Amino acid sequence: MTSHLATTPHHLPAAVLFDMDGTLVDTERLWWAAAEQVADGIGRPLTDADMPHVLGRASAHTAAHLHRTAGPSASDLDVDSLAAELDAVFTARVAREIVPRPGAVRLLDELALAGVPTAIVSASPRHVVDLVRKALGHDRFALTVAVEDTARTKPAPDPYLAAAAELGVEPHACVVVEDTPTGVASAEAAGCAVLAVPSTVPIEPAPNRTVLDSLENADLTLLSSLVVSAVPVASTERN
């Protein structure tokens, strides 16, 4: 067996910040199914055009979108009640069907062996994040950021900036692993290097962004190379 230590890169990420739904666990389909269930209940079926307002979005955003686009039939609906229903339906599905994404647990263990801290940074509510953290192993993560923890959620940079600040590291020294354009926008706005592993919506490569088909193809060497390429020129010159 090849030793991990023999192949550990010299420049490690300061931290690796993982999105949760669709990235670490196969819940993006569960979120879509929950949104479909709630949308059908108000007589407003989802279509592919709704994806940007559902995938990678917090329940409050999706609820507001459904309320806004449901027409006159939704005039007596309460947005907060829709959001609460979305959360309840999604939580029930997650509790029944948590499935790690291929390669996720192996990558988390590789990072732990190298001493690289990891975090979950999610637009899901705290009770769902805690449920998934427990299922994957509480000690695998140094911290978690849920939708309630920042004033703005993705695509704003706040969640990733909050995670980096809590860990005491610079955002540009972190790698973010995401699966949706909304999450990628959040990570890039925070100044992090991004590894995108699309779950539903395609994501194109870009500067400081690498796209893979699966976490099975990700390892510590790749993540470290992303950080090195993302270090600001001014920081490199000071070193």
mmCIF file of C-alpha atoms in Angstrom:
data_model
loop_
_atom_site.group_PDB
_atom_site.id
_atom_site.type_symbol
_atom_site.label_atom_id
_atom_site.label_comp_id
_atom_site.label_asym_id
_atom_site.label_seq_id
_atom_site.Cartn_x
_atom_site.Cartn_y
_atom_site.Cartn_z
ATOM 1 C CA MET A 1 0.000 0.000 0.000
ATOM 2 C CA THR A 2 1.305 3.436 -0.954
ATOM 3 C CA SER A 3 1.819 5.769 1.995
ATOM 4 C CA HIS A 4 -0.297 8.933 1.983
ATOM 5 C CA LEU A 5 2.528 10.808 3.671
ATOM 6 C CA ALA A 6 4.877 10.052 0.810
ATOM 7 C CA THR A 7 2.595 11.830 -1.663
ATOM 8 C CA THR A 8 1.240 14.661 0.503
ATOM 9 C CA PRO A 9 1.709 18.005 -1.334
ATOM 10 C CA HIS A 10 3.902 20.666 0.249
ATOM 11 C CA HIS A 11 1.295 23.440 -0.093
ATOM 12 C CA LEU A 12 -1.905 22.344 1.614
ATOM 13 C CA PRO A 13 -5.207 24.227 1.606
ATOM 14 C CA ALA A 14 -5.779 26.183 4.808
ATOM 15 C CA ALA A 15 -9.233 24.584 4.808
ATOM 16 C CA VAL A 16 -11.633 22.850 2.466
ATOM 17 C CA LEU A 17 -15.181 24.192 2.656
ATOM 18 C CA PHE A 18 -17.867 21.844 1.385
ATOM 19 C CA ASP A 19 -21.335 22.664 0.214
ATOM 20 C CA MET A 20 -23.703 20.014 1.557
ATOM 21 C CA ASP A 21 -26.740 19.343 -0.634
ATOM 22 C CA GLY A 22 -25.691 17.626 -3.837
ATOM 23 C CA THR A 23 -21.994 17.894 -2.969
ATOM 24 C CA LEU A 24 -21.373 15.807 0.156
ATOM 25 C CA VAL A 25 -24.703 14.012 0.197
ATOM 26 C CA ASP A 26 -27.171 13.136 -2.516
ATOM 27 C CA THR A 27 -29.884 15.524 -1.354
ATOM 28 C CA GLU A 28 -30.256 17.924 -4.278
ATOM 29 C CA ARG A 29 -32.785 15.541 -5.822
ATOM 30 C CA LEU A 30 -34.566 15.381 -2.455
ATOM 31 C CA TRP A 31 -34.773 19.176 -2.311
ATOM 32 C CA TRP A 32 -36.186 19.287 -5.843
ATOM 33 C CA ALA A 33 -38.690 16.553 -4.929
ATOM 34 C CA ALA A 34 -39.715 18.499 -1.810
ATOM 35 C CA ALA A 35 -40.178 21.666 -3.867
ATOM 36 C CA GLU A 36 -42.189 19.696 -6.432
ATOM 37 C CA GLN A 37 -44.452 18.341 -3.700
ATOM 38 C CA VAL A 38 -45.110 21.790 -2.222
ATOM 39 C CA ALA A 39 -45.526 23.400 -5.652
ATOM 40 C CA ASP A 40 -48.007 20.740 -6.740
ATOM 41 C CA GLY A 41 -49.927 21.362 -3.529
ATOM 42 C CA ILE A 42 -50.536 24.991 -4.517
ATOM 43 C CA GLY A 43 -51.392 24.136 -8.098
ATOM 44 C CA ARG A 44 -48.172 25.446 -9.560
ATOM 45 C CA PRO A 45 -46.080 22.505 -10.932
ATOM 46 C CA LEU A 46 -42.327 23.018 -11.329
ATOM 47 C CA THR A 47 -40.576 23.086 -14.703
ATOM 48 C CA ASP A 48 -36.915 23.182 -15.716
ATOM 49 C CA ALA A 49 -37.211 26.974 -15.799
ATOM 50 C CA ASP A 50 -37.552 26.926 -12.009
ATOM 51 C CA MET A 51 -34.166 25.274 -11.424
ATOM 52 C CA PRO A 52 -32.233 28.529 -10.754
ATOM 53 C CA HIS A 53 -34.756 29.383 -8.022
ATOM 54 C CA VAL A 54 -34.724 25.925 -6.409
ATOM 55 C CA LEU A 55 -31.343 24.217 -6.731
ATOM 56 C CA GLY A 56 -28.783 25.618 -4.312
ATOM 57 C CA ARG A 57 -31.320 28.058 -2.873
ATOM 58 C CA ALA A 58 -32.586 28.530 0.651
ATOM 59 C CA SER A 59 -36.196 27.635 1.412
ATOM 60 C CA ALA A 60 -37.129 31.308 1.868
ATOM 61 C CA HIS A 61 -35.978 32.119 -1.677
ATOM 62 C CA THR A 62 -37.790 29.144 -3.223
ATOM 63 C CA ALA A 63 -40.956 29.871 -1.230
ATOM 64 C CA ALA A 64 -40.922 33.510 -2.365
ATOM 65 C CA HIS A 65 -40.400 32.401 -5.974
ATOM 66 C CA LEU A 66 -43.341 29.981 -5.811
ATOM 67 C CA HIS A 67 -45.552 32.593 -4.191
ATOM 68 C CA ARG A 68 -44.586 35.242 -6.750
ATOM 69 C CA THR A 69 -45.171 33.002 -9.791
ATOM 70 C CA ALA A 70 -48.238 31.035 -8.671
ATOM 71 C CA GLY A 71 -50.612 33.770 -9.787
ATOM 72 C CA PRO A 72 -53.991 34.642 -8.295
ATOM 73 C CA SER A 73 -54.362 31.186 -6.736
ATOM 74 C CA ALA A 74 -51.539 32.053 -4.311
ATOM 75 C CA SER A 75 -52.947 35.388 -3.183
ATOM 76 C CA ASP A 76 -54.107 33.936 0.137
ATOM 77 C CA LEU A 77 -50.884 31.956 0.744
ATOM 78 C CA ASP A 78 -48.278 32.974 3.305
ATOM 79 C CA VAL A 79 -44.634 32.903 2.170
ATOM 80 C CA ASP A 80 -43.380 31.953 5.619
ATOM 81 C CA SER A 81 -45.790 29.020 5.737
ATOM 82 C CA LEU A 82 -44.596 27.842 2.327
ATOM 83 C CA ALA A 83 -40.978 28.036 3.506
ATOM 84 C CA ALA A 84 -41.822 26.081 6.663
ATOM 85 C CA GLU A 85 -43.581 23.416 4.589
ATOM 86 C CA LEU A 86 -40.587 23.157 2.256
ATOM 87 C CA ASP A 87 -38.274 22.689 5.257
ATOM 88 C CA ALA A 88 -40.529 20.042 6.823
ATOM 89 C CA VAL A 89 -40.930 18.009 3.638
ATOM 90 C CA PHE A 90 -37.209 18.216 2.855
ATOM 91 C CA THR A 91 -36.151 17.272 6.398
ATOM 92 C CA ALA A 92 -38.372 14.193 6.348
ATOM 93 C CA ARG A 93 -36.875 13.069 3.043
ATOM 94 C CA VAL A 94 -33.300 13.655 4.229
ATOM 95 C CA ALA A 95 -33.892 11.700 7.446
ATOM 96 C CA ARG A 96 -35.018 8.716 5.365
ATOM 97 C CA GLU A 97 -32.550 8.899 2.500
ATOM 98 C CA ILE A 98 -29.140 10.365 3.394
ATOM 99 C CA VAL A 99 -26.651 8.977 0.865
ATOM 100 C CA PRO A 100 -23.032 10.266 0.624
ATOM 101 C CA ARG A 101 -21.936 11.319 -2.845
ATOM 102 C CA PRO A 102 -19.385 8.989 -4.479
ATOM 103 C CA GLY A 103 -15.890 9.789 -3.241
ATOM 104 C CA ALA A 104 -17.037 12.194 -0.516
ATOM 105 C CA VAL A 105 -16.190 10.095 2.549
ATOM 106 C CA ARG A 106 -12.862 8.989 1.087
ATOM 107 C CA LEU A 107 -11.890 12.628 0.372
ATOM 108 C CA LEU A 108 -12.910 13.739 3.878
ATOM 109 C CA ASP A 109 -10.752 10.994 5.379
ATOM 110 C CA GLU A 110 -7.798 11.966 3.166
ATOM 111 C CA LEU A 111 -8.059 15.578 4.316
ATOM 112 C CA ALA A 112 -8.307 14.510 7.957
ATOM 113 C CA LEU A 113 -5.183 12.372 7.603
ATOM 114 C CA ALA A 114 -3.299 15.399 6.219
ATOM 115 C CA GLY A 115 -4.583 17.652 9.016
ATOM 116 C CA VAL A 116 -6.598 19.922 6.702
ATOM 117 C CA PRO A 117 -9.710 21.295 8.480
ATOM 118 C CA THR A 118 -13.040 20.941 6.723
ATOM 119 C CA ALA A 119 -16.409 22.646 7.106
ATOM 120 C CA ILE A 120 -19.937 22.305 5.822
ATOM 121 C CA VAL A 121 -21.232 25.579 4.355
ATOM 122 C CA SER A 122 -24.869 25.220 3.399
ATOM 123 C CA ALA A 123 -28.000 27.164 2.463
ATOM 124 C CA SER A 124 -30.037 24.532 4.313
ATOM 125 C CA PRO A 125 -31.476 25.154 7.797
ATOM 126 C CA ARG A 126 -29.503 24.280 10.922
ATOM 127 C CA HIS A 127 -31.544 21.200 11.821
ATOM 128 C CA VAL A 128 -30.872 19.656 8.395
ATOM 129 C CA VAL A 129 -27.150 20.513 8.491
ATOM 130 C CA ASP A 130 -26.841 18.920 11.933
ATOM 131 C CA LEU A 131 -28.663 15.815 10.710
ATOM 132 C CA VAL A 132 -26.253 15.382 7.803
ATOM 133 C CA ARG A 133 -23.179 16.150 9.932
ATOM 134 C CA LYS A 134 -24.184 13.442 12.382
ATOM 135 C CA ALA A 135 -24.740 10.956 9.545
ATOM 136 C CA LEU A 136 -21.328 11.662 7.971
ATOM 137 C CA GLY A 137 -19.491 11.790 11.303
ATOM 138 C CA HIS A 138 -19.568 14.824 13.571
ATOM 139 C CA ASP A 139 -15.789 14.865 14.082
ATOM 140 C CA ARG A 140 -15.084 15.011 10.349
ATOM 141 C CA PHE A 141 -15.907 18.745 10.348
ATOM 142 C CA ALA A 142 -14.339 21.590 12.292
ATOM 143 C CA LEU A 143 -17.520 23.653 11.950
ATOM 144 C CA THR A 144 -20.741 24.082 10.014
ATOM 145 C CA VAL A 145 -22.453 27.163 8.608
ATOM 146 C CA ALA A 146 -26.225 26.964 8.063
ATOM 147 C CA VAL A 147 -28.628 29.434 6.482
ATOM 148 C CA GLU A 148 -29.453 31.028 9.843
ATOM 149 C CA ASP A 149 -25.811 31.855 10.553
ATOM 150 C CA THR A 150 -25.345 34.755 8.123
ATOM 151 C CA ALA A 151 -27.410 37.786 7.164
ATOM 152 C CA ARG A 152 -27.267 36.757 3.498
ATOM 153 C CA THR A 153 -26.956 33.286 2.054
ATOM 154 C CA LYS A 154 -25.653 32.019 -1.299
ATOM 155 C CA PRO A 155 -25.041 33.455 -3.895
ATOM 156 C CA ALA A 156 -23.760 36.196 -1.560
ATOM 157 C CA PRO A 157 -20.219 35.517 -0.251
ATOM 158 C CA ASP A 158 -21.255 35.747 3.413
ATOM 159 C CA PRO A 159 -21.408 32.004 4.243
ATOM 160 C CA TYR A 160 -17.912 31.261 2.942
ATOM 161 C CA LEU A 161 -16.456 34.420 4.446
ATOM 162 C CA ALA A 162 -18.003 33.438 7.793
ATOM 163 C CA ALA A 163 -16.526 29.930 7.630
ATOM 164 C CA ALA A 164 -13.036 31.216 6.808
ATOM 165 C CA ALA A 165 -13.216 33.812 9.588
ATOM 166 C CA GLU A 166 -14.352 31.233 12.137
ATOM 167 C CA LEU A 167 -11.479 28.939 11.134
ATOM 168 C CA GLY A 168 -9.014 31.844 11.274
ATOM 169 C CA VAL A 169 -7.854 31.454 7.664
ATOM 170 C CA GLU A 170 -7.842 33.656 4.565
ATOM 171 C CA PRO A 171 -10.550 32.867 1.978
ATOM 172 C CA HIS A 172 -8.011 32.760 -0.860
ATOM 173 C CA ALA A 173 -6.169 29.978 0.996
ATOM 174 C CA CYS A 174 -9.302 27.812 1.028
ATOM 175 C CA VAL A 175 -10.824 25.506 -1.553
ATOM 176 C CA VAL A 176 -14.600 25.386 -1.848
ATOM 177 C CA VAL A 177 -16.305 22.280 -3.235
ATOM 178 C CA GLU A 178 -19.691 23.094 -4.809
ATOM 179 C CA ASP A 179 -22.261 21.568 -7.149
ATOM 180 C CA THR A 180 -24.473 24.480 -8.299
ATOM 181 C CA PRO A 181 -23.899 27.796 -10.092
ATOM 182 C CA THR A 182 -25.418 29.578 -7.067
ATOM 183 C CA GLY A 183 -22.860 28.033 -4.724
ATOM 184 C CA VAL A 184 -19.989 28.643 -7.127
ATOM 185 C CA ALA A 185 -20.966 32.312 -7.343
ATOM 186 C CA SER A 186 -20.917 32.551 -3.539
ATOM 187 C CA ALA A 187 -17.487 30.925 -3.236
ATOM 188 C CA GLU A 188 -15.940 33.014 -5.993
ATOM 189 C CA ALA A 189 -17.372 36.225 -4.553
ATOM 190 C CA ALA A 190 -15.639 35.279 -1.293
ATOM 191 C CA GLY A 191 -12.318 34.907 -3.123
ATOM 192 C CA CYS A 192 -11.959 31.134 -2.738
ATOM 193 C CA ALA A 193 -10.633 28.676 -5.289
ATOM 194 C CA VAL A 194 -13.456 26.414 -6.442
ATOM 195 C CA LEU A 195 -13.774 22.748 -7.296
ATOM 196 C CA ALA A 196 -17.149 22.325 -8.987
ATOM 197 C CA VAL A 197 -18.741 18.886 -9.207
ATOM 198 C CA PRO A 198 -22.095 19.586 -10.898
ATOM 199 C CA SER A 199 -25.021 17.502 -9.673
ATOM 200 C CA THR A 200 -27.829 18.789 -11.902
ATOM 201 C CA VAL A 201 -26.992 22.046 -13.690
ATOM 202 C CA PRO A 202 -23.833 22.203 -15.869
ATOM 203 C CA ILE A 203 -20.957 24.411 -14.701
ATOM 204 C CA GLU A 204 -18.219 25.619 -17.025
ATOM 205 C CA PRO A 205 -14.514 25.864 -16.069
ATOM 206 C CA ALA A 206 -13.218 29.371 -15.376
ATOM 207 C CA PRO A 207 -10.224 31.086 -13.724
ATOM 208 C CA ASN A 208 -9.683 29.651 -10.218
ATOM 209 C CA ARG A 209 -12.440 27.116 -10.961
ATOM 210 C CA THR A 210 -11.934 23.451 -11.822
ATOM 211 C CA VAL A 211 -14.806 21.205 -12.872
ATOM 212 C CA LEU A 212 -14.914 17.443 -12.302
ATOM 213 C CA ASP A 213 -17.559 14.828 -12.999
ATOM 214 C CA SER A 214 -17.215 13.233 -9.571
ATOM 215 C CA LEU A 215 -15.471 13.602 -6.207
ATOM 216 C CA GLU A 216 -14.030 10.172 -6.934
ATOM 217 C CA ASN A 217 -11.541 12.040 -9.150
ATOM 218 C CA ALA A 218 -10.587 14.578 -6.460
ATOM 219 C CA ASP A 219 -7.704 14.205 -4.035
ATOM 220 C CA LEU A 220 -5.432 16.250 -1.794
ATOM 221 C CA THR A 221 -2.929 16.895 -4.573
ATOM 222 C CA LEU A 222 -5.591 18.407 -6.822
ATOM 223 C CA LEU A 223 -7.062 20.563 -4.045
ATOM 224 C CA SER A 224 -3.600 21.830 -3.108
ATOM 225 C CA SER A 225 -2.848 22.782 -6.718
ATOM 226 C CA LEU A 226 -6.022 24.880 -6.806
ATOM 227 C CA VAL A 227 -4.948 26.903 -3.768
ATOM 228 C CA VAL A 228 -1.459 27.528 -5.145
ATOM 229 C CA SER A 229 -2.895 28.803 -8.436
ATOM 230 C CA ALA A 230 -5.375 31.036 -6.601
ATOM 231 C CA VAL A 231 -2.914 32.831 -4.263
ATOM 232 C CA PRO A 232 -3.073 36.590 -5.032
ATOM 233 C CA VAL A 233 -0.015 38.067 -6.787
ATOM 234 C CA ALA A 234 0.542 40.544 -3.952
ATOM 235 C CA SER A 235 0.738 37.720 -1.419
ATOM 236 C CA THR A 236 3.199 35.803 -3.567
ATOM 237 C CA GLU A 237 5.424 38.871 -3.897
ATOM 238 C CA ARG A 238 5.494 39.359 -0.124
ATOM 239 C CA ASN A 239 6.721 35.811 0.275
#
